[in-house]
PDB file of C-alpha atoms in Angstrom:
ATOM      1  CA  UNK V  22       0.000   0.000   0.000  1.00 43.00           C
ATOM      2  CA  UNK V  23       2.767   2.428   0.937  1.00 40.00           C
ATOM      3  CA  UNK V  24       4.674   1.685  -2.279  1.00 42.00           C
ATOM      4  CA  UNK V  25       1.574   2.311  -4.347  1.00 41.00           C
ATOM      5  CA  UNK V  26       0.925   5.594  -2.549  1.00 39.00           C
ATOM      6  CA  UNK V  27       4.492   6.782  -3.058  1.00 37.00           C
ATOM      7  CA  UNK V  28       4.398   5.864  -6.726  1.00 39.00           C
ATOM      8  CA  UNK V  29       1.173   7.740  -7.274  1.00 43.00           C
ATOM      9  CA  UNK V  30       2.472  10.828  -5.492  1.00 42.00           C
ATOM     10  CA  UNK V  31       5.727  10.641  -7.449  1.00 45.00           C
ATOM     11  CA  UNK V  32       3.903  10.378 -10.767  1.00 47.00           C
ATOM     12  CA  UNK V  33       1.491  13.202 -10.014  1.00 48.00           C
ATOM     13  CA  UNK V  34       3.937  16.124 -10.584  1.00 47.00           C
ATOM     14  CA  UNK V  35       4.947  14.695 -13.948  1.00 47.00           C
ATOM     15  CA  UNK V  36       1.276  14.279 -14.913  1.00 52.00           C
ATOM     16  CA  UNK V  37       0.500  17.823 -13.797  1.00 50.00           C
ATOM     17  CA  UNK V  38       3.495  19.224 -15.708  1.00 57.00           C
ATOM     18  CA  UNK V  39       2.553  17.518 -18.985  1.00 63.00           C
ATOM     19  CA  UNK V  40      -0.388  19.839 -19.833  1.00 67.00           C
ATOM     20  CA  UNK V  41       1.745  22.850 -18.931  1.00 62.00           C
ATOM     21  CA  UNK V  42       4.515  21.688 -21.285  1.00 62.00           C
ATOM     22  CA  UNK V  43       1.977  21.177 -24.065  1.00 68.00           C
ATOM     23  CA  UNK V  44       0.547  24.664 -23.529  1.00 66.00           C
ATOM     24  CA  UNK V  45       4.045  26.118 -23.534  1.00 58.00           C
ATOM     25  CA  UNK V  46       4.880  24.300 -26.780  1.00 60.00           C
ATOM     26  CA  UNK V  47       1.668  25.514 -28.416  1.00 67.00           C
ATOM     27  CA  UNK V  48       2.331  29.077 -27.224  1.00 60.00           C
ATOM     28  CA  UNK V  49       5.892  28.936 -28.567  1.00 55.00           C
ATOM     29  CA  UNK V  50       4.711  27.701 -31.970  1.00 59.00           C
ATOM     30  CA  UNK V  51       2.034  30.398 -32.133  1.00 62.00           C
ATOM     31  CA  UNK V  52       4.519  33.094 -31.121  1.00 57.00           C
ATOM     32  CA  UNK V  53       7.057  32.008 -33.733  1.00 53.00           C
ATOM     33  CA  UNK V  54       4.320  31.811 -36.366  1.00 61.00           C
ATOM     34  CA  UNK V  55       3.165  35.308 -35.503  1.00 60.00           C
ATOM     35  CA  UNK V  56       6.734  36.623 -35.643  1.00 55.00           C
ATOM     36  CA  UNK V  57       7.262  35.010 -39.054  1.00 55.00           C
ATOM     37  CA  UNK V  58       3.974  36.511 -40.241  1.00 62.00           C
ATOM     38  CA  UNK V  59       5.067  39.980 -39.123  1.00 56.00           C
ATOM     39  CA  UNK V  60       8.462  39.721 -40.795  1.00 52.00           C
ATOM     40  CA  UNK V  61       6.827  38.434 -43.975  1.00 56.00           C
ATOM     41  CA  UNK V  62       4.144  41.119 -44.157  1.00 61.00           C
ATOM     42  CA  UNK V  63       5.710  44.171 -42.554  1.00 60.00           C
ATOM     43  CA  UNK V  64       8.830  45.932 -43.857  1.00 64.00           C
ATOM     44  CA  UNK V  65      10.550  45.706 -40.459  1.00 63.00           C
ATOM     45  CA  UNK V  66      14.020  45.289 -41.954  1.00 66.00           C
ATOM     46  CA  UNK V  67      13.454  48.320 -44.157  1.00 74.00           C
ATOM     47  CA  UNK V  68      12.218  50.389 -41.212  1.00 74.00           C
ATOM     48  CA  UNK V  69      15.245  49.359 -39.163  1.00 76.00           C
ATOM     49  CA  UNK V  70      17.627  50.213 -42.004  1.00 79.00           C
ATOM     50  CA  UNK V  71      16.029  53.636 -42.470  1.00 85.00           C
ATOM     51  CA  UNK V  72      16.193  54.308 -38.744  1.00 86.00           C
ATOM     52  CA  UNK V  73      19.889  53.344 -38.635  1.00 86.00           C
ATOM     53  CA  UNK V  74      20.679  55.609 -41.582  1.00 88.00           C
ATOM     54  CA  UNK V  75      18.831  58.499 -39.970  1.00 91.00           C
ATOM     55  CA  UNK V  76      20.617  57.997 -36.648  1.00 92.00           C
ATOM     56  CA  UNK V  77      23.969  57.836 -38.428  1.00 89.00           C
ATOM     57  CA  UNK V  78      23.250  61.161 -40.139  1.00 92.00           C
ATOM     58  CA  UNK V  79      22.651  62.933 -36.802  1.00 92.00           C
ATOM     59  CA  UNK V  80      26.230  62.774 -35.586  1.00 91.00           C
ATOM     60  CA  UNK V  81      26.546  63.264 -31.784  1.00 91.00           C
ATOM     61  CA  UNK V  82      22.745  63.340 -31.401  1.00 93.00           C
ATOM     62  CA  UNK V  83      22.480  59.837 -32.862  1.00 94.00           C
ATOM     63  CA  UNK V  84      23.307  57.698 -29.801  1.00 96.00           C
ATOM     64  CA  UNK V  85      20.703  59.353 -27.486  1.00 96.00           C
ATOM     65  CA  UNK V  86      17.996  58.914 -30.137  1.00 96.00           C
ATOM     66  CA  UNK V  87      19.054  55.302 -30.636  1.00 96.00           C
ATOM     67  CA  UNK V  88      18.734  54.679 -26.884  1.00 96.00           C
ATOM     68  CA  UNK V  89      15.195  56.075 -26.938  1.00 96.00           C
ATOM     69  CA  UNK V  90      14.221  53.965 -29.950  1.00 93.00           C
ATOM     70  CA  UNK V  91      15.780  50.899 -28.332  1.00 95.00           C
ATOM     71  CA  UNK V  92      13.901  51.433 -25.061  1.00 95.00           C
ATOM     72  CA  UNK V  93      10.570  51.965 -26.818  1.00 93.00           C
ATOM     73  CA  UNK V  94      11.053  48.787 -28.856  1.00 90.00           C
ATOM     74  CA  UNK V  95      11.629  46.788 -25.652  1.00 92.00           C
ATOM     75  CA  UNK V  96       8.505  48.247 -24.039  1.00 90.00           C
ATOM     76  CA  UNK V  97       6.479  47.446 -27.187  1.00 87.00           C
ATOM     77  CA  UNK V  98       7.598  43.787 -27.193  1.00 85.00           C
ATOM     78  CA  UNK V  99       9.592  44.262 -30.418  1.00 82.00           C
ATOM     79  CA  UNK V 100      12.762  42.207 -31.082  1.00 79.00           C
ATOM     80  CA  UNK V 101      15.846  43.774 -29.489  1.00 84.00           C
ATOM     81  CA  UNK V 102      18.433  41.801 -31.479  1.00 84.00           C
ATOM     82  CA  UNK V 103      18.404  44.164 -34.510  1.00 87.00           C
ATOM     83  CA  UNK V 104      18.965  47.123 -32.185  1.00 91.00           C
ATOM     84  CA  UNK V 105      21.882  45.433 -30.410  1.00 91.00           C
ATOM     85  CA  UNK V 106      23.547  44.486 -33.686  1.00 89.00           C
ATOM     86  CA  UNK V 107      22.839  47.948 -35.071  1.00 91.00           C
ATOM     87  CA  UNK V 108      24.389  49.634 -32.035  1.00 94.00           C
ATOM     88  CA  UNK V 109      27.656  47.810 -32.676  1.00 91.00           C
ATOM     89  CA  UNK V 110      27.578  48.511 -36.394  1.00 90.00           C
ATOM     90  CA  UNK V 111      26.819  52.217 -35.964  1.00 93.00           C
ATOM     91  CA  UNK V 112      28.869  53.188 -32.926  1.00 94.00           C
ATOM     92  CA  UNK V 113      31.572  50.562 -32.508  1.00 91.00           C
ATOM     93  CA  UNK V 114      31.922  48.229 -29.567  1.00 90.00           C
ATOM     94  CA  UNK V 115      32.291  50.437 -26.487  1.00 93.00           C
ATOM     95  CA  UNK V 116      29.852  53.196 -27.409  1.00 95.00           C
ATOM     96  CA  UNK V 117      27.525  50.585 -28.897  1.00 95.00           C
ATOM     97  CA  UNK V 118      27.607  48.542 -25.682  1.00 95.00           C
ATOM     98  CA  UNK V 119      26.731  51.617 -23.606  1.00 97.00           C
ATOM     99  CA  UNK V 120      23.895  52.475 -25.990  1.00 97.00           C
ATOM    100  CA  UNK V 121      22.567  48.898 -25.927  1.00 96.00           C
ATOM    101  CA  UNK V 122      22.698  48.661 -22.129  1.00 96.00           C
ATOM    102  CA  UNK V 123      20.938  52.000 -21.678  1.00 97.00           C
ATOM    103  CA  UNK V 124      18.288  51.063 -24.224  1.00 96.00           C
ATOM    104  CA  UNK V 125      17.692  47.581 -22.853  1.00 96.00           C
ATOM    105  CA  UNK V 126      17.651  48.659 -19.215  1.00 97.00           C
ATOM    106  CA  UNK V 127      15.507  51.699 -19.986  1.00 97.00           C
ATOM    107  CA  UNK V 128      12.917  49.642 -21.854  1.00 96.00           C
ATOM    108  CA  UNK V 129      12.900  46.909 -19.201  1.00 96.00           C
ATOM    109  CA  UNK V 130      12.453  49.534 -16.475  1.00 96.00           C
ATOM    110  CA  UNK V 131       9.602  51.181 -18.384  1.00 95.00           C
ATOM    111  CA  UNK V 132       7.769  47.844 -18.688  1.00 94.00           C
ATOM    112  CA  UNK V 133       8.444  47.136 -15.011  1.00 95.00           C
ATOM    113  CA  UNK V 134       6.986  50.476 -13.894  1.00 95.00           C
ATOM    114  CA  UNK V 135       3.953  50.177 -16.170  1.00 93.00           C
ATOM    115  CA  UNK V 136       3.184  46.733 -14.718  1.00 92.00           C
ATOM    116  CA  UNK V 137       3.574  48.113 -11.215  1.00 93.00           C
ATOM    117  CA  UNK V 138       1.240  51.079 -11.849  1.00 93.00           C
ATOM    118  CA  UNK V 139      -1.064  51.661 -14.822  1.00 90.00           C
ATOM    119  CA  UNK V 140      -1.172  48.113 -16.200  1.00 89.00           C
ATOM    120  CA  UNK V 141      -1.104  46.241 -12.905  1.00 89.00           C
ATOM    121  CA  UNK V 142      -4.618  44.766 -13.113  1.00 88.00           C
ATOM    122  CA  UNK V 143      -4.166  43.523 -16.680  1.00 86.00           C
ATOM    123  CA  UNK V 144      -0.771  41.991 -15.933  1.00 86.00           C
ATOM    124  CA  UNK V 145      -2.032  40.383 -12.721  1.00 87.00           C
ATOM    125  CA  UNK V 146      -4.846  38.629 -14.568  1.00 84.00           C
ATOM    126  CA  UNK V 147      -2.353  37.075 -16.972  1.00 82.00           C
ATOM    127  CA  UNK V 148       0.521  36.307 -14.612  1.00 83.00           C
ATOM    128  CA  UNK V 149      -0.564  35.432 -11.104  1.00 76.00           C
ATOM    129  CA  UNK V 150      -2.166  32.086 -11.987  1.00 75.00           C
ATOM    130  CA  UNK V 151       1.006  30.784 -13.622  1.00 76.00           C
ATOM    131  CA  UNK V 152       3.155  28.404 -11.514  1.00 76.00           C
ATOM    132  CA  UNK V 153       6.314  29.922 -12.978  1.00 76.00           C
ATOM    133  CA  UNK V 154       5.327  33.365 -11.754  1.00 81.00           C
ATOM    134  CA  UNK V 155       4.511  32.107  -8.256  1.00 79.00           C
ATOM    135  CA  UNK V 156       7.896  30.382  -8.051  1.00 80.00           C
ATOM    136  CA  UNK V 157       9.573  33.533  -9.333  1.00 81.00           C
ATOM    137  CA  UNK V 158       7.797  35.635  -6.735  1.00 82.00           C
ATOM    138  CA  UNK V 159       8.895  33.295  -3.931  1.00 83.00           C
ATOM    139  CA  UNK V 160      12.493  33.400  -5.145  1.00 83.00           C
ATOM    140  CA  UNK V 161      12.411  37.203  -5.344  1.00 83.00           C
ATOM    141  CA  UNK V 162      11.168  37.369  -1.749  1.00 77.00           C
ATOM    142  CA  UNK V 163      14.181  35.326  -0.637  1.00 78.00           C
ATOM    143  CA  UNK V 164      16.928  36.581  -2.957  1.00 78.00           C
ATOM    144  CA  UNK V 165      15.750  39.869  -4.479  1.00 76.00           C
ATOM    145  CA  UNK V 166      17.986  41.278  -7.173  1.00 85.00           C
ATOM    146  CA  UNK V 167      20.073  38.089  -7.427  1.00 88.00           C
ATOM    147  CA  UNK V 168      17.223  36.307  -9.219  1.00 89.00           C
ATOM    148  CA  UNK V 169      16.749  39.256 -11.580  1.00 92.00           C
ATOM    149  CA  UNK V 170      20.469  39.146 -12.358  1.00 91.00           C
ATOM    150  CA  UNK V 171      20.418  35.391 -13.054  1.00 88.00           C
ATOM    151  CA  UNK V 172      17.401  35.581 -15.362  1.00 88.00           C
ATOM    152  CA  UNK V 173      19.177  38.284 -17.357  1.00 90.00           C
ATOM    153  CA  UNK V 174      22.298  36.139 -17.661  1.00 84.00           C
ATOM    154  CA  UNK V 175      20.220  33.186 -18.851  1.00 78.00           C
ATOM    155  CA  UNK V 176      17.684  34.439 -21.417  1.00 70.00           C
ATOM    156  CA  UNK V 177      15.378  31.448 -20.895  1.00 71.00           C
ATOM    157  CA  UNK V 178      12.308  33.555 -20.180  1.00 77.00           C
ATOM    158  CA  UNK V 179      10.703  35.833 -22.801  1.00 79.00           C
ATOM    159  CA  UNK V 180      12.420  39.137 -22.105  1.00 87.00           C
ATOM    160  CA  UNK V 181       9.442  41.467 -22.541  1.00 85.00           C
ATOM    161  CA  UNK V 182       7.076  39.241 -20.544  1.00 86.00           C
ATOM    162  CA  UNK V 183       9.376  38.797 -17.571  1.00 90.00           C
ATOM    163  CA  UNK V 184       9.889  42.570 -17.382  1.00 93.00           C
ATOM    164  CA  UNK V 185       6.164  42.891 -16.759  1.00 91.00           C
ATOM    165  CA  UNK V 186       6.138  39.956 -14.334  1.00 91.00           C
ATOM    166  CA  UNK V 187       8.822  41.548 -12.174  1.00 93.00           C
ATOM    167  CA  UNK V 188       6.570  44.588 -11.751  1.00 92.00           C
ATOM    168  CA  UNK V 189       4.204  42.444  -9.683  1.00 91.00           C
ATOM    169  CA  UNK V 190       6.908  41.111  -7.364  1.00 91.00           C
ATOM    170  CA  UNK V 191       8.352  42.733  -4.280  1.00 89.00           C
ATOM    171  CA  UNK V 192      11.740  43.514  -5.828  1.00 91.00           C
ATOM    172  CA  UNK V 193      12.826  47.106  -5.264  1.00 92.00           C
ATOM    173  CA  UNK V 194      13.055  49.333  -8.314  1.00 94.00           C
ATOM    174  CA  UNK V 195      16.685  50.225  -7.611  1.00 94.00           C
ATOM    175  CA  UNK V 196      17.691  46.562  -7.274  1.00 94.00           C
ATOM    176  CA  UNK V 197      15.765  45.653 -10.409  1.00 96.00           C
ATOM    177  CA  UNK V 198      17.429  48.334 -12.533  1.00 96.00           C
ATOM    178  CA  UNK V 199      20.937  47.555 -11.247  1.00 96.00           C
ATOM    179  CA  UNK V 200      20.533  43.778 -11.632  1.00 95.00           C
ATOM    180  CA  UNK V 201      19.105  44.187 -15.130  1.00 96.00           C
ATOM    181  CA  UNK V 202      21.941  46.451 -16.269  1.00 96.00           C
ATOM    182  CA  UNK V 203      24.636  44.141 -14.872  1.00 94.00           C
ATOM    183  CA  UNK V 204      22.973  40.941 -16.059  1.00 92.00           C
ATOM    184  CA  UNK V 205      22.540  42.220 -19.610  1.00 93.00           C
ATOM    185  CA  UNK V 206      26.235  43.053 -20.074  1.00 91.00           C
ATOM    186  CA  UNK V 207      27.299  39.622 -21.436  1.00 87.00           C
ATOM    187  CA  UNK V 208      24.391  39.170 -23.859  1.00 86.00           C
ATOM    188  CA  UNK V 209      24.437  42.772 -25.051  1.00 91.00           C
ATOM    189  CA  UNK V 210      28.208  42.611 -25.360  1.00 88.00           C
ATOM    190  CA  UNK V 211      28.014  39.555 -27.621  1.00 85.00           C
ATOM    191  CA  UNK V 212      25.486  41.077 -30.025  1.00 87.00           C
ATOM    192  CA  UNK V 213      27.150  44.490 -30.087  1.00 91.00           C
ATOM    193  CA  UNK V 214      30.492  42.817 -30.716  1.00 87.00           C
ATOM    194  CA  UNK V 215      28.990  40.794 -33.561  1.00 85.00           C
ATOM    195  CA  UNK V 216      27.546  43.949 -35.078  1.00 86.00           C
ATOM    196  CA  UNK V 217      30.808  45.867 -34.866  1.00 86.00           C
ATOM    197  CA  UNK V 218      32.862  42.907 -36.094  1.00 82.00           C
ATOM    198  CA  UNK V 219      30.589  42.384 -39.096  1.00 76.00           C
ATOM    199  CA  UNK V 220      31.290  45.957 -40.181  1.00 71.00           C
ATOM    200  CA  UNK V 221      35.051  45.518 -39.700  1.00 66.00           C
ATOM    201  CA  UNK V 222      35.116  42.255 -41.643  1.00 63.00           C
ATOM    202  CA  UNK V 223      33.344  43.943 -44.535  1.00 60.00           C
ATOM    203  CA  UNK V 224      36.197  46.437 -44.911  1.00 61.00           C
ATOM    204  CA  UNK V 225      38.290  45.557 -47.993  1.00 55.00           C
ATOM    205  CA  UNK V 226      41.600  46.488 -46.341  1.00 57.00           C
ATOM    206  CA  UNK V 227      41.250  43.786 -43.684  1.00 56.00           C
ATOM    207  CA  UNK V 228      44.138  41.322 -43.915  1.00 61.00           C
ATOM    208  CA  UNK V 229      43.862  37.608 -43.237  1.00 61.00           C
ATOM    209  CA  UNK V 230      45.445  37.768 -39.762  1.00 62.00           C
ATOM    210  CA  UNK V 231      43.093  40.498 -38.525  1.00 63.00           C
ATOM    211  CA  UNK V 232      40.106  38.667 -39.972  1.00 61.00           C
ATOM    212  CA  UNK V 233      41.134  35.400 -38.312  1.00 65.00           C
ATOM    213  CA  UNK V 234      41.629  37.099 -34.950  1.00 65.00           C
ATOM    214  CA  UNK V 235      38.204  38.730 -35.098  1.00 63.00           C
ATOM    215  CA  UNK V 236      36.498  35.484 -36.062  1.00 67.00           C
ATOM    216  CA  UNK V 237      38.301  33.720 -33.205  1.00 70.00           C
ATOM    217  CA  UNK V 238      37.167  36.478 -30.832  1.00 68.00           C
ATOM    218  CA  UNK V 239      33.566  35.943 -31.895  1.00 66.00           C
ATOM    219  CA  UNK V 240      33.837  32.205 -31.254  1.00 72.00           C
ATOM    220  CA  UNK V 241      35.426  32.696 -27.823  1.00 70.00           C
ATOM    221  CA  UNK V 242      32.778  35.250 -26.896  1.00 66.00           C
ATOM    222  CA  UNK V 243      29.975  32.867 -27.865  1.00 70.00           C
ATOM    223  CA  UNK V 244      31.547  30.078 -25.799  1.00 73.00           C
ATOM    224  CA  UNK V 245      31.740  32.361 -22.762  1.00 68.00           C
ATOM    225  CA  UNK V 246      28.090  33.376 -23.079  1.00 68.00           C
ATOM    226  CA  UNK V 247      27.048  29.702 -23.331  1.00 73.00           C
ATOM    227  CA  UNK V 248      28.978  28.877 -20.142  1.00 71.00           C
ATOM    228  CA  UNK V 249      27.448  31.861 -18.315  1.00 71.00           C
ATOM    229  CA  UNK V 250      23.983  30.824 -19.434  1.00 70.00           C
ATOM    230  CA  UNK V 251      24.483  27.280 -18.145  1.00 74.00           C
ATOM    231  CA  UNK V 252      25.696  28.593 -14.805  1.00 70.00           C
ATOM    232  CA  UNK V 253      22.655  30.872 -14.515  1.00 72.00           C
ATOM    233  CA  UNK V 254      20.266  28.092 -15.536  1.00 71.00           C
ATOM    234  CA  UNK V 255      21.648  25.842 -12.817  1.00 76.00           C
ATOM    235  CA  UNK V 256      21.263  28.586 -10.206  1.00 72.00           C
ATOM    236  CA  UNK V 257      17.690  29.227 -11.361  1.00 72.00           C
ATOM    237  CA  UNK V 258      16.826  25.544 -11.045  1.00 72.00           C
ATOM    238  CA  UNK V 259      18.341  25.484  -7.551  1.00 71.00           C
ATOM    239  CA  UNK V 260      16.023  28.380  -6.673  1.00 64.00           C
ATOM    240  CA  UNK V 261      13.140  26.038  -7.625  1.00 64.00           C
ATOM    241  CA  UNK V 262      11.933  28.134 -10.554  1.00 64.00           C
ATOM    242  CA  UNK V 263      10.460  25.965 -13.316  1.00 57.00           C
ATOM    243  CA  UNK V 264      11.292  27.176 -16.834  1.00 51.00           C
TER     244      UNK V 264
END
């Protein structure tokens, strides 16, 4: 009798998780399908190219405008990858990294504050019933900004959605902003570096040695980001947050 009871209780979590995994798979497929539909039917690449050209023509006023555009895109749930790559291509690595971090952190903070104030009821209806959110909220209560930092290192949650979710937790605004900025450095650095390197590699005067070194740098950078992501994923699992 005891063995049967233990077996049933052990199987129950797996049975309960199965519908959630199916819903997550369906949601992922629908999201990807919608994204493909948008890219196929809207001239997003053309808009991004025109925006980059306009920013480039502004000179010193370009980076601040790019930060604003970046932040708005994050708050509007638009892809941030083109902005990160564009920051590196337009401004080089160091200025591009600063621009990307300000844009990403600014947009994430805007979403956070909207969820905490004007959009709180709407976000609560969508988030509070989810087991992942409840686990996240418990972890925030215990660890605060550390969990925010880890989820930025490991981009395993949808970036725009988790920004809203954090607005419902007890994390302090100051801790949230600081942890977001620090946690986004590796990921932003990789994409900005790729953007700046792509421009350098396109230059005709590049010799073979310089090209090889830059390609090797890209590979090493990607390896580092993979290792950081695995470390963060392990820490998130240890905090009992289901992804």
